[in-house]
PDB file of C-alpha atoms in Angstrom:
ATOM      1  CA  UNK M  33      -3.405 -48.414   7.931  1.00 52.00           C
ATOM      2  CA  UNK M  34      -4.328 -50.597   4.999  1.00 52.00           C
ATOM      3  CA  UNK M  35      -2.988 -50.675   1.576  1.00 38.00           C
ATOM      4  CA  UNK M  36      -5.755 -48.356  -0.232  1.00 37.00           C
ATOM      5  CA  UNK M  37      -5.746 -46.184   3.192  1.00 49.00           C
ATOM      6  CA  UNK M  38      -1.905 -45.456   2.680  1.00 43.00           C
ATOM      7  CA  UNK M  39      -2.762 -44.601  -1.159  1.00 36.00           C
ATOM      8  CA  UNK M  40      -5.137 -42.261  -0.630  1.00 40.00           C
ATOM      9  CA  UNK M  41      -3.284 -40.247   1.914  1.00 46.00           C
ATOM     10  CA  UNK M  42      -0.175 -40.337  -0.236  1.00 45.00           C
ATOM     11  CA  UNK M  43      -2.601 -39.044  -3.704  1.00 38.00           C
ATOM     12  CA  UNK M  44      -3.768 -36.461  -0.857  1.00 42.00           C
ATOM     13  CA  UNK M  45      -0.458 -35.143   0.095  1.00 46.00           C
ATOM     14  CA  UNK M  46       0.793 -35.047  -4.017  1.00 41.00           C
ATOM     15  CA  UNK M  47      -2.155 -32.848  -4.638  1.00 37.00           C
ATOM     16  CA  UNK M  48      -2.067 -30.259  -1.642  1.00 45.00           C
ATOM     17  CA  UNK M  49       2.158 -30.604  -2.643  1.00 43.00           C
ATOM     18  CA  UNK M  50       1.357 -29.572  -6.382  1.00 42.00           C
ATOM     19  CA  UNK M  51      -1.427 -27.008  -5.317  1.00 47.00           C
ATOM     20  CA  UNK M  52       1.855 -25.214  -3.341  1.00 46.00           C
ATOM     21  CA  UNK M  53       4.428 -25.865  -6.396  1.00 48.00           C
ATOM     22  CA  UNK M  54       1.660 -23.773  -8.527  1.00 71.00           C
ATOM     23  CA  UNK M  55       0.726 -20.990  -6.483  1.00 83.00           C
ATOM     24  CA  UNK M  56       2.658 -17.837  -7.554  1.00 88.00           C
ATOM     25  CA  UNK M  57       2.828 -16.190  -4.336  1.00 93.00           C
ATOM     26  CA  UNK M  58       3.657 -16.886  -0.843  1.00 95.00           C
ATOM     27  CA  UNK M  59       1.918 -15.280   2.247  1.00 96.00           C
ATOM     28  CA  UNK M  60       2.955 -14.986   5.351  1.00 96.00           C
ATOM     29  CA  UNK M  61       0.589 -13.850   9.100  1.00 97.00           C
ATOM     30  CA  UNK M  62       1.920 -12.735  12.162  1.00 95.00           C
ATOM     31  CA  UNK M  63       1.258  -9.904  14.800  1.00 94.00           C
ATOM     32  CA  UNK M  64       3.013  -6.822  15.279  1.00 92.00           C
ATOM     33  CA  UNK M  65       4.232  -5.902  18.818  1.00 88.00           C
ATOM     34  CA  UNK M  66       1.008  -4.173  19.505  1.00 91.00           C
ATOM     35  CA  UNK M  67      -1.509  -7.066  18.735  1.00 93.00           C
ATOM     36  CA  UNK M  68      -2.023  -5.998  14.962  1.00 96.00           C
ATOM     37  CA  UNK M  69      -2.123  -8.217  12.243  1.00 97.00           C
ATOM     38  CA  UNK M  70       0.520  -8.443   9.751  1.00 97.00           C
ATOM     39  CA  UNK M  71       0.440  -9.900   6.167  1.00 97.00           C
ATOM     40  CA  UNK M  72       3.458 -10.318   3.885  1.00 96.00           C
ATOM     41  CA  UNK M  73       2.592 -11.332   0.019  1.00 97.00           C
ATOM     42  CA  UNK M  74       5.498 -12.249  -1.840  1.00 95.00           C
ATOM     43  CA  UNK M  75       4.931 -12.288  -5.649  1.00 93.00           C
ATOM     44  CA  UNK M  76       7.061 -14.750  -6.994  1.00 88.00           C
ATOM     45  CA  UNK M  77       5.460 -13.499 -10.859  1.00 81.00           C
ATOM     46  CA  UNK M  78       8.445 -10.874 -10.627  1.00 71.00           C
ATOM     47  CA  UNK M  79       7.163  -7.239 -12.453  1.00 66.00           C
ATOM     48  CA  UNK M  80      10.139  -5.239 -13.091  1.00 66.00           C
ATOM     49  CA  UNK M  81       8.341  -2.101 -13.857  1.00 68.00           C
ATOM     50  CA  UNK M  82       7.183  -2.360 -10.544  1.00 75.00           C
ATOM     51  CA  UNK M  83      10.636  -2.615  -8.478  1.00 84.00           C
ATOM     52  CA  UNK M  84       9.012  -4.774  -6.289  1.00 91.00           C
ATOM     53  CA  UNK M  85       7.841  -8.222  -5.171  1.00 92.00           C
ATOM     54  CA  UNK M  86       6.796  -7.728  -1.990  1.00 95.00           C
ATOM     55  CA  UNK M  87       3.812  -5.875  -0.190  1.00 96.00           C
ATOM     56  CA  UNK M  88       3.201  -6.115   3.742  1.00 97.00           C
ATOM     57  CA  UNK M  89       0.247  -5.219   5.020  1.00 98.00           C
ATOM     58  CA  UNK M  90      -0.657  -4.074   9.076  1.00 98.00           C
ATOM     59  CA  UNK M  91      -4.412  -4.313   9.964  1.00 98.00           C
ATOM     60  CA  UNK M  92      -5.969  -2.488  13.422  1.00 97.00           C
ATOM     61  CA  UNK M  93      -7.975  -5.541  14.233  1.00 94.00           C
ATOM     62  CA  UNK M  94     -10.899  -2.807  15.332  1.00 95.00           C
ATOM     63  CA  UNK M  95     -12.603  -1.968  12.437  1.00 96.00           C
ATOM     64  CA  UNK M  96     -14.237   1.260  12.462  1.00 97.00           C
ATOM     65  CA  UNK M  97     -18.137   1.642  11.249  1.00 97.00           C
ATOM     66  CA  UNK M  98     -17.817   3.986   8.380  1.00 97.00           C
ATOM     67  CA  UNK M  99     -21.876   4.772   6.583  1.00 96.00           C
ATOM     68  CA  UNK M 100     -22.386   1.395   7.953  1.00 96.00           C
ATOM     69  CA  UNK M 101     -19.655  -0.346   6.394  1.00 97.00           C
ATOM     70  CA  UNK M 102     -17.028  -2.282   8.139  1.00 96.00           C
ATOM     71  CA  UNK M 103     -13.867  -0.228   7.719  1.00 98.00           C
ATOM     72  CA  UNK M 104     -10.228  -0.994   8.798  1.00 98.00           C
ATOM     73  CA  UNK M 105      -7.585   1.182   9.248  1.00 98.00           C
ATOM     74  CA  UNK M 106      -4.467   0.049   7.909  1.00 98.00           C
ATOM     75  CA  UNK M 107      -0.924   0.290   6.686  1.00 98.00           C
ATOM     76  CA  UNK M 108       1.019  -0.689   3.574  1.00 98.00           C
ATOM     77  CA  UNK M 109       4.392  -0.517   2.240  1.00 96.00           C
ATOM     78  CA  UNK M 110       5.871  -2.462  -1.217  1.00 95.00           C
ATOM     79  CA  UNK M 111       9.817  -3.572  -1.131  1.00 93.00           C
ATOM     80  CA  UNK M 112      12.046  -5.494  -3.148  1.00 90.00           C
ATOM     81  CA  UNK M 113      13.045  -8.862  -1.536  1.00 84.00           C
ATOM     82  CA  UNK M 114      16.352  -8.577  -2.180  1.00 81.00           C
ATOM     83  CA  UNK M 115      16.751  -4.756  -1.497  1.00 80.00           C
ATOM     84  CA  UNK M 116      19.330  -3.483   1.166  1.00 79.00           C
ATOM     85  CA  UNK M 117      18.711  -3.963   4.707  1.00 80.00           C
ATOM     86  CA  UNK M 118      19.590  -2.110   8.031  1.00 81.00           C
ATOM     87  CA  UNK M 119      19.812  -3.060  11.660  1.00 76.00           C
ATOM     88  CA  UNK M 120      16.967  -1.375  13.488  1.00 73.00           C
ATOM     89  CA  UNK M 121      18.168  -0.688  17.063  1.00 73.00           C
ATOM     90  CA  UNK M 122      14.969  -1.187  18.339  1.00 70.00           C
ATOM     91  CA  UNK M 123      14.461  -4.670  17.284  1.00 70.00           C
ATOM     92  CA  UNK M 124      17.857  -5.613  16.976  1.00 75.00           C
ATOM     93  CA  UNK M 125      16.980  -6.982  13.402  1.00 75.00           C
ATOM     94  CA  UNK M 126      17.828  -6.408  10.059  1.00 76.00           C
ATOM     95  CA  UNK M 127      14.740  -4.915   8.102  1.00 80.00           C
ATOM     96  CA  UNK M 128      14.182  -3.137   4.574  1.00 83.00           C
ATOM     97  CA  UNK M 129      13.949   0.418   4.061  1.00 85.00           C
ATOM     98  CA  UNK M 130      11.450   0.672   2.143  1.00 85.00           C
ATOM     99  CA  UNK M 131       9.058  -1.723   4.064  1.00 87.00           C
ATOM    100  CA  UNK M 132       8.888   0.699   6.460  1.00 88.00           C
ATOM    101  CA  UNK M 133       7.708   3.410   4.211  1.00 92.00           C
ATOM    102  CA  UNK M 134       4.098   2.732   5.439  1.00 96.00           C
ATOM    103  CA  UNK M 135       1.152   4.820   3.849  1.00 97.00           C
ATOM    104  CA  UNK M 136      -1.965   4.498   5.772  1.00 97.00           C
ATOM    105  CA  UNK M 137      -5.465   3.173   3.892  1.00 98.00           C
ATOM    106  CA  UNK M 138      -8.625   2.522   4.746  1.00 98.00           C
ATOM    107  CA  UNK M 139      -9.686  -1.058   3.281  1.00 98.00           C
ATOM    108  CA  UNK M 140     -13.163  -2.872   3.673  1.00 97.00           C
ATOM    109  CA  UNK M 141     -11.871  -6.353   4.548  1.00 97.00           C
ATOM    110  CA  UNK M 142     -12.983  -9.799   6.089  1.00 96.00           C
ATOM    111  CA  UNK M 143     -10.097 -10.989   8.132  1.00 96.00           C
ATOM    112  CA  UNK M 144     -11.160 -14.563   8.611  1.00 96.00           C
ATOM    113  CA  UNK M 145     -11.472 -14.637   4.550  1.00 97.00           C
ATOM    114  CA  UNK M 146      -7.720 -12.887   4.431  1.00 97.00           C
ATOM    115  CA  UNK M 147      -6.306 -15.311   6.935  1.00 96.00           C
ATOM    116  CA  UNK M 148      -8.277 -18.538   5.465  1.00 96.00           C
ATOM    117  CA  UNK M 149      -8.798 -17.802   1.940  1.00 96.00           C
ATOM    118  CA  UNK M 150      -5.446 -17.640   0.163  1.00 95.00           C
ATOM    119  CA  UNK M 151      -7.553 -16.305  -3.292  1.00 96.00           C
ATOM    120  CA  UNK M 152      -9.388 -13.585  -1.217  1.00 97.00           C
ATOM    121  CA  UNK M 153      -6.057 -12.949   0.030  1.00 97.00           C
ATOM    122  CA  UNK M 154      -4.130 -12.945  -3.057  1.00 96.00           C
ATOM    123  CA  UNK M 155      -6.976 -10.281  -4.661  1.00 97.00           C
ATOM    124  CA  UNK M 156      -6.524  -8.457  -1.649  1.00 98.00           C
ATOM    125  CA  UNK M 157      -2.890  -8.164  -1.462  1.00 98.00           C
ATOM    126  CA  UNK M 158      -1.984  -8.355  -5.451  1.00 95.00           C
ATOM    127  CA  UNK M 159      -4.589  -6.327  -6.996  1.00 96.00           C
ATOM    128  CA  UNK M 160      -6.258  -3.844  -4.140  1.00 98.00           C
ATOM    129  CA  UNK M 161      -3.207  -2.765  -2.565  1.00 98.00           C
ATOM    130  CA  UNK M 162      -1.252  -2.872  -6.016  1.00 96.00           C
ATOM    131  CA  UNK M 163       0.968   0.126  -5.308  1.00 96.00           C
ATOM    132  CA  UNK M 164       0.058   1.938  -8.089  1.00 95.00           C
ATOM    133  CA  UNK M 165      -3.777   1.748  -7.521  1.00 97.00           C
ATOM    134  CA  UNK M 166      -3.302   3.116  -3.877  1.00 98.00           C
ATOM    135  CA  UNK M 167      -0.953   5.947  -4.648  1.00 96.00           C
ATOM    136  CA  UNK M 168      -3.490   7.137  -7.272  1.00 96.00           C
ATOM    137  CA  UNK M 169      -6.505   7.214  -4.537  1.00 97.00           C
ATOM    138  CA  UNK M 170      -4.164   8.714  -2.341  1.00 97.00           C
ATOM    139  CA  UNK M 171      -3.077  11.288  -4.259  1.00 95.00           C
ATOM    140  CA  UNK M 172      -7.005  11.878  -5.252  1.00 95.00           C
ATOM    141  CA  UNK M 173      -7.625  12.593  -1.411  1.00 96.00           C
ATOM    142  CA  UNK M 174      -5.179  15.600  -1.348  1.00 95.00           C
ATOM    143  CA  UNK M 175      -7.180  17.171  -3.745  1.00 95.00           C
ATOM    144  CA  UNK M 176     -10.253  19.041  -2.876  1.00 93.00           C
ATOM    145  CA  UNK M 177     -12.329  18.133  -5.520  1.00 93.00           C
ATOM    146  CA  UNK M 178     -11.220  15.157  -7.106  1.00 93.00           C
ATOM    147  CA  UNK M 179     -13.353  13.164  -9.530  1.00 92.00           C
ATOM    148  CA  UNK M 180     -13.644  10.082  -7.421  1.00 92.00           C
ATOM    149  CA  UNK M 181     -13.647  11.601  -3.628  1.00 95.00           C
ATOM    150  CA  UNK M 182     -11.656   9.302  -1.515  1.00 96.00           C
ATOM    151  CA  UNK M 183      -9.621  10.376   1.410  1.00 96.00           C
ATOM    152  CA  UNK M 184      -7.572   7.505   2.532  1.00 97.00           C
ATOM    153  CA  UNK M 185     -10.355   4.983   1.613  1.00 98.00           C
ATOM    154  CA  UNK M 186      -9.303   2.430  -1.484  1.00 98.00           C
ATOM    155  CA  UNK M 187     -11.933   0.227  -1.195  1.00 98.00           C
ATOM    156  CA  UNK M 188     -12.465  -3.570  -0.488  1.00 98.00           C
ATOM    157  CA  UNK M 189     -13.013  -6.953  -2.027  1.00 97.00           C
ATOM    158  CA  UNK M 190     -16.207  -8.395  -2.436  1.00 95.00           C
ATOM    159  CA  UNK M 191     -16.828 -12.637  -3.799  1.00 93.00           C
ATOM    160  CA  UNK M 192     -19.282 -12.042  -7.355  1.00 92.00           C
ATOM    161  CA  UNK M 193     -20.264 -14.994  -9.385  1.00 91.00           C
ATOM    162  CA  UNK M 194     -16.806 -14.937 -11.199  1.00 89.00           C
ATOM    163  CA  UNK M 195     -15.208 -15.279  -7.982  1.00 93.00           C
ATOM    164  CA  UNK M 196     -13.402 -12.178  -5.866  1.00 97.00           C
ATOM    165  CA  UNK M 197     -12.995  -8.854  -7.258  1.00 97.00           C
ATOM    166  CA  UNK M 198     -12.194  -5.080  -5.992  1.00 97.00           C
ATOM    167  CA  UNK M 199     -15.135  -2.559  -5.760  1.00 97.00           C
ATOM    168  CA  UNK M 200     -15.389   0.822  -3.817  1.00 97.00           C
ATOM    169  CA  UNK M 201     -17.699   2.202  -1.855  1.00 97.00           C
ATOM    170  CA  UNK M 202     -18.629   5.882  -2.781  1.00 97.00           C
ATOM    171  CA  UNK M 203     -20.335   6.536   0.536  1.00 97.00           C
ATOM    172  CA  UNK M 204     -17.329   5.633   2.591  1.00 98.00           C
ATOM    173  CA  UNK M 205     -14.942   7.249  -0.033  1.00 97.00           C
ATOM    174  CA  UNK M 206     -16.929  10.565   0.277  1.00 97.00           C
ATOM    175  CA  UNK M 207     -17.266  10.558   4.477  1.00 97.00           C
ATOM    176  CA  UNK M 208     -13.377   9.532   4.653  1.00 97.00           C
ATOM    177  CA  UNK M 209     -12.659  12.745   2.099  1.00 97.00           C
ATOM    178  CA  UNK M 210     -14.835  15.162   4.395  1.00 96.00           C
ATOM    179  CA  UNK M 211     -13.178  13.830   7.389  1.00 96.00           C
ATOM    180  CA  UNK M 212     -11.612  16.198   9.978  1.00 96.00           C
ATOM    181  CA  UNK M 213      -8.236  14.066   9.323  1.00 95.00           C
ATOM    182  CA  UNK M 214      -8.529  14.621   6.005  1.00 96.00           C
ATOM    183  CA  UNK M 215      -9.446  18.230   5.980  1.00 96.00           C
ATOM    184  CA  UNK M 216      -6.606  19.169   8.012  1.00 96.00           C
ATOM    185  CA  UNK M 217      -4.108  16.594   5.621  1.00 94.00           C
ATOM    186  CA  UNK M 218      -4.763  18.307   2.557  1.00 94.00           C
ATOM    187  CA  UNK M 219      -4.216  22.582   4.221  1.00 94.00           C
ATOM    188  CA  UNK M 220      -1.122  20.585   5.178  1.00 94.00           C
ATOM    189  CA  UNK M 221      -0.168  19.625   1.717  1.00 90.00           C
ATOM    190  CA  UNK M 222      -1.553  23.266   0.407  1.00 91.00           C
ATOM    191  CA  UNK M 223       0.856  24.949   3.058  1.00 91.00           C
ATOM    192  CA  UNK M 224       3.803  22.773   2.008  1.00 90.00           C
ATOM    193  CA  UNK M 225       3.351  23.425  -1.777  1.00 87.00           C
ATOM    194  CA  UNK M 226       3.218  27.025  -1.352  1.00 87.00           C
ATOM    195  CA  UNK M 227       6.265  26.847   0.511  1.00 89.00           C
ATOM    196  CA  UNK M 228       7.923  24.748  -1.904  1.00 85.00           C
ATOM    197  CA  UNK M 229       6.839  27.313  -4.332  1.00 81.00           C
ATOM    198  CA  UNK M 230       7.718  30.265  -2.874  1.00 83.00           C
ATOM    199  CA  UNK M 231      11.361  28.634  -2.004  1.00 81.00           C
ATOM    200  CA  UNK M 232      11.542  27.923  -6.021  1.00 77.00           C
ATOM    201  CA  UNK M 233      10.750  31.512  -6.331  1.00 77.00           C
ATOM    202  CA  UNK M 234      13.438  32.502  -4.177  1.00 77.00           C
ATOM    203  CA  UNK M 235      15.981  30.216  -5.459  1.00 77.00           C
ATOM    204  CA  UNK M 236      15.465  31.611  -9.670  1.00 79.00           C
ATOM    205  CA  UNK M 237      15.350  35.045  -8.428  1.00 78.00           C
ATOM    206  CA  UNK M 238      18.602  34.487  -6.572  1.00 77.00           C
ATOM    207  CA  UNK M 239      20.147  33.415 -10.137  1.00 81.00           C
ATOM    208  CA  UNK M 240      19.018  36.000 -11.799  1.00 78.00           C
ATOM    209  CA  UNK M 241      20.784  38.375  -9.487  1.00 73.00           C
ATOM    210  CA  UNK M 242      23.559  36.448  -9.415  1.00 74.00           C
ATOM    211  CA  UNK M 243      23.953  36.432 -13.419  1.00 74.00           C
ATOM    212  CA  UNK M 244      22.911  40.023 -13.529  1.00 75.00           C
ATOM    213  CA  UNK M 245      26.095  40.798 -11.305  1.00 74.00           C
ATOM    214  CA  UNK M 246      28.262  38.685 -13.562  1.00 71.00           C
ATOM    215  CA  UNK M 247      27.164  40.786 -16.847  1.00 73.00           C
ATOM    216  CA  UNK M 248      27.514  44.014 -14.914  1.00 69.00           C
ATOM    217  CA  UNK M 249      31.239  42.484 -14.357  1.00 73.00           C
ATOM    218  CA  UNK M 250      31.975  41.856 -17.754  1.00 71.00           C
ATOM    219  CA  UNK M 251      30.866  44.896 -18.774  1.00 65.00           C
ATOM    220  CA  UNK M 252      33.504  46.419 -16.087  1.00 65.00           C
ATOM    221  CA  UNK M 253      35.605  44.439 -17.908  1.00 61.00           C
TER     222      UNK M 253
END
């Protein structure tokens, strides 16, 4: 290898070196036990309003065809770094709490963009799954008539002239919030709430009697 040769591999390496010393975030692929694929973004631009730097991602490699769009069914969970950890019998390894606290989403994705493309990827896994933005959605699909329909669906990323950037479908929002899963999700969450609120009920009716017997007391007294 010549003189120039050795230069210009060297000027090669101190760029794609630099390029990693800038990037804010570090990504990691692998595959779950069952063939799915797993992403872990770790934001090194630490938030602390939002007690967390890291979001993992599982993907059912299958996509499902949703009004013609190319849907996958997925699972997220957001978890500090350096939060407690416990050994999971199963695995035999040491894993966060929280990271397991998986809520499922429906995401329109291209997986050879997320696995190839580490801007696609860091729109993807910074600003669509932001875990703020998908609890909203997902709250919106327990309601039955929400402004934005939505069911588990919280939309994709799509490449526009100003590069990537998050849109939603309304089509696929609307068919995931009329789905039988759904449906049955949100008489679920009706059925617990009324319980809840008839417990509550319960509960302030069993003080009042309780501080009704204590004046009758004192007036014993």
């Amino acid at each position: 290898m010549g003189f120039f040769d050795k230069l210009k591999k060297n000027s090669k390496q101190n760029i794609e070196n630099n390029r990693e010393e800038q990037l804010s975030f570090d990504i990691e692929y692998s595959s779950t036990s069952n063939g799915n694929l797993q992403v872990e973004y770790f934001d090194k631009d630490i938030n602390f309003k939002k007690f967390y730097d890291v979001t993992r991602l599982v993907i059912k490699r299958e996509p499902l065809n949703i009004e013609n769009h190319q849907v996958y069914n997925c699972a997220v969970s957001w978890y500090g770094s350096g939060d407690c950890k416990f050994l999971n019998e199963k695995t035999g390894k040491f894993e966060n709490i929280s990271a397991q606290d998986y809520r499922g989403v429906l995401l329109e994705l291209d997986l050879e963009l997320l696995e190839n493309d580490i801007n696609y990827c860091n729109m993807v896994m910074k600003k669509l799954l932001d875990k703020e933005r998908v609890e909203k959605y997902l709250e919106n699909g327990l309601e039955e008539t929400p402004k934005q329909p939505c069911g588990k669906y919280v939309g994709g990323v799509k490449k526009t002239e100003n590069g990537y950037t998050k849109f939603f479908s309304t089509t696929v929002g609307q068919a995931s919030h009329n789905s039988e899963l759904m449906v049955n999700r949100r008489k679920e969450h009706r059925e617990m709430l009324e319980r809840k609120k008839q417990k509550d009920i319960e509960s302030k009716r069993a003080q009042i009697e309780k501080l009704q017997r204590e004046i009758d007391n004192m007036e014993r007294c």
